[in-house]
Amino acid sequence: MIKYLKLHDDKCVGCMTCTATCSRLYAKLDNPAKSRLQVNPLGAGKFHLIACDQECRKCVAECPTQAISVNSQGVVLINKSLCVGCLACVAVCPIDAMRFFPGESTPYKCVACGACVKTCPKDALEIGSKEDGPASQQYQEFAAVAQGART
Amino acid sequence: MSQTFSKQDFKLIKEVKLGNKPIHRGYAMRTLYVNVGSQEIKDKPVSEDMKQRFIGGKGFGLKLLWDGTKPATKWNDPENEIVIAMGPVCGNTNYPGSGKSLVVSLSPMTGVPIDSNVGGFFGPYLKFGGWDALELQGKAAVETIVFIDSNEGIVQLYESPAGIEQDTHLLAEQLTHAFAVDEKDLQSIAVVSAGRGADHSPMGLLNFSLYDKRRQGIRVKQAGRGGIGTVLRNKKIRAVVGRFGGVSQNLNDAADPAAVQRVGLKLHREIVVNDDKQCKMRKQGTAHLMEVMNDYDLLPTKNHKYGQDPKGPELASWVWEKLFSQNLPDGCWFGCTMACAHAVDHFLLETGPYKGTKVCVDGPEYETAAGVGSNLYVYDPHGILELNFYCDTYGIDTISFGTTTGFLMECWEHGILNLERTDGIDLTWGNWQGAAQILHDMADGKRFGVLAGRGVKFLADYFAKEYGADAQFLKDIALHGKGLEQSEYISKESLAQQGGYYLTNKGPQHDEAWLIFMDMVNNRIPTFENKAEALHYFPMFRTWFGLQGLCKLPWNDVEPADNAKHAEPNKVPEHVDNYRELYEAITGQALSWEGMIRMSEKVYNFQRCFNVRQGGGRRQDDYPPYRAMGPVLEDEYEARAERYDKQMQEKIGVDPAGKSTAEKVKITRQFRFKQYDSLIDAVFKRRGWTQDGCPTPEHLKNIGMDLPEVLAVVEARIAGQA
């Protein structure tokens, strides 16, 4: 199973409460650029929310130090002590959910903690769960090919 | 895995605590000196003048090597050094290809300085201990392991214990486990080692390891060229082990870390988007070149006799893509999304001492697949992998080995060699098992293996003297410059590339200039002056990578989507600007494009002067063997008769009609040598050298390399005293 932040663009009004909650929690200041969740205005009162779907795991496969892993709830986490700050994960993320702040050494991403869900006034966010699919398993299959390469 | 060791099993000979020093703006401003003979271990300051003049990396390496050796120093004298130097940009984790070490030494193959560019973790780890370079000098009395703990700031010499393995794939694994504090520390260990082949051959290489967490074992990258592994073994150094844990984003203490991230991420994204449409480095590595070279008649086939064969597609990129484990971050340093360091996992060996075991084969890269593949008429990928693996673990350069074995097979074809002379090894074209047997015999120190390992320059003389073979023919097909075997591109049809190979400081290696497409295919540099300009610009530009600790591949093995729209697409201008920006962001020093070239000019000319000091650096040292320039044999001419006849008519102005092939071979040969002479004239002039290839004092003053000791060398040469 995969725990993830389910996004309802149709309910979002762009109040930025979620980004404030997130950046305060993790970066100790209200700065949307440091939020793990992004609110992108599309115009005409519409918004597009971006947060890691915890599913594609391209970043897990790409990380050269295995600093990015998947926990028992299916959430993709970064171990900052192993991260070398190369930003390869940022480059391979297909939806720009892997974030970094210029000059700071490690990237960050949504870990589906649910803090923003509690503060969103419009129910545009919820913690969801979904089944593992082929994409979410791939990173393990890639690594398995090389394991035990010697006898 | 073989017997396990822990550090406690090793007898400590010497320990010196020199402390860790933080990097400031890319520099530590000190170097580490280790004499394994006298056991002296000390730090040396880097002066501001050394930094400005020699920049870093290869520049620092050559400067230290110059100071540590004398004009009479030979490769196997104790005072010869191995210098491993990094450069100010090296070790950043953001820009792809930023983990290179530059290794220099007086080469056993050429007698002049060799420089070799290598990935792996050792260089960056050394740098993070606060070292811009490591100098290894002296000869140890006992087999020695040098351990540099960059976290603790300690340098130790250990006696290599009995029972430890000698071949890299086992030795580096043993040492990685022995020196790691615990399982989590395995990725903190990097090992530099050679192998048994390097004990017996001047073409020995250095393997630089990296611990691959996914494979749970070591990988190796090679400082392949020029025999530095042989120097290591001659010094009785079994291995040099580095340790550093805690790599993070800005250990270089960049002046503008955000700019380093910005330019790095820009290239990461470019690679992620463009690579699959361009070179496919992430899937195929440099092996993507195989069918391209075969299509353009550039893939060495039968000792560079031909550049193409109908069997070429059997070694095409898609063959390697299937064999390589895919979707792994196979960079040789953290943050290299180009990830070209592919490997074939679970490979079952069929020959030699490790027959029947499954191993991880690092590679093949293009040079290896061509050198021990098509060049030997081997079109069996298994054979290539076997030769690749054994070259690496024995510490033998695949390029020199491939070119040498191609020479031996051609000698076999012409009856110069036979079973009696090869001690029973059949060297028929395509017999990779025969080639493998040479390697095993080299590692075991057996006669023919040791003889073969001397390289083509020696062998051409030897076969002429011992077997009465045609000396001129042997000289023509012995593909070397200054004693170093040529790497794996056919240069016959590109005069500029002949210069790119042979008008080099270290010998014919393609890292200075690769001009074949510009010259032969696209005809962008038609005149001698055009070619000379290219043979100025590209060697200088490419030298810059070696000053910084950078890999060349992300420069032009991926390109911006709009690169072709620029006036000079061959220079990949946007990427040059990336490098300028990266350098400025790390060092805080302003840099222009002209400034980049000037940095390189200083070091390039210094290296040429170094050659002069050691008795080389003359015009006569810069001529190719004729196989690199044109058809040596009549059947070689006839196989491309249409091309050569047309050239005779149009370029030479001679009507080929009615002439015998022998006559046409001779006329072509004379013409091509004359062309090459004109090229040398133009290139030496452009580079500011005399017509004998010596940098002039005026030129050295102009570029800021007018150190008194350097001027003394060139003035003596020009005055005819040296």
Tab-separated table of N, CA and C in Angstrom, chain B residues 58 150 193 218 258 353 410 431 459 479 502 515 546 563 611 673 721:
chain	number	residue	atom	x	y	z
B	58	LYS	N	45.909	18.362	-13.311
B	58	LYS	CA	47.104	17.996	-14.076
B	58	LYS	C	48.206	19.042	-13.936
B	150	SER	N	40.897	10.673	5.524
B	150	SER	CA	40.585	12.093	5.382
B	150	SER	C	39.684	12.602	6.508
B	193	SER	N	44.682	0.620	-6.934
B	193	SER	CA	45.509	-0.590	-6.999
B	193	SER	C	45.774	-0.960	-8.449
B	218	ILE	N	32.625	-3.563	-4.938
B	218	ILE	CA	33.397	-2.472	-5.525
B	218	ILE	C	33.254	-2.462	-7.041
B	258	ALA	N	24.621	28.332	-4.547
B	258	ALA	CA	23.355	28.291	-5.297
B	258	ALA	C	23.612	28.273	-6.801
B	353	PRO	N	42.477	-17.906	-14.060
B	353	PRO	CA	42.425	-18.369	-12.667
B	353	PRO	C	41.050	-18.229	-12.029
B	410	GLU	N	48.440	-9.497	-36.449
B	410	GLU	CA	48.851	-9.209	-37.832
B	410	GLU	C	50.210	-9.868	-38.098
B	431	ASN	N	40.550	-14.931	-32.413
B	431	ASN	CA	40.700	-15.909	-31.330
B	431	ASN	C	40.896	-15.200	-29.993
B	459	LEU	N	58.280	-4.438	-29.512
B	459	LEU	CA	58.081	-5.677	-30.268
B	459	LEU	C	58.483	-5.532	-31.733
B	479	LEU	N	51.420	0.548	-34.018
B	479	LEU	CA	50.686	1.800	-33.810
B	479	LEU	C	51.014	2.422	-32.462
B	502	TYR	N	49.025	12.476	-32.788
B	502	TYR	CA	50.493	12.400	-32.695
B	502	TYR	C	51.158	13.722	-32.335
B	515	LEU	N	38.951	15.137	-34.004
B	515	LEU	CA	38.580	16.057	-35.086
B	515	LEU	C	38.085	15.344	-36.341
B	546	GLY	N	41.144	18.713	-17.345
B	546	GLY	CA	42.149	18.075	-16.506
B	546	GLY	C	42.727	18.997	-15.440
B	563	ASN	N	21.775	23.402	-30.002
B	563	ASN	CA	23.218	23.598	-30.200
B	563	ASN	C	23.598	23.856	-31.651
B	611	ASN	N	58.653	17.493	-21.457
B	611	ASN	CA	59.121	16.503	-22.429
B	611	ASN	C	60.530	16.861	-22.916
B	673	PHE	N	52.838	11.713	-46.207
B	673	PHE	CA	53.911	12.180	-45.315
B	673	PHE	C	54.186	13.673	-45.531
B	721	GLN	N	72.024	22.658	-27.010
B	721	GLN	CA	72.806	22.066	-25.935
B	721	GLN	C	72.106	20.882	-25.284
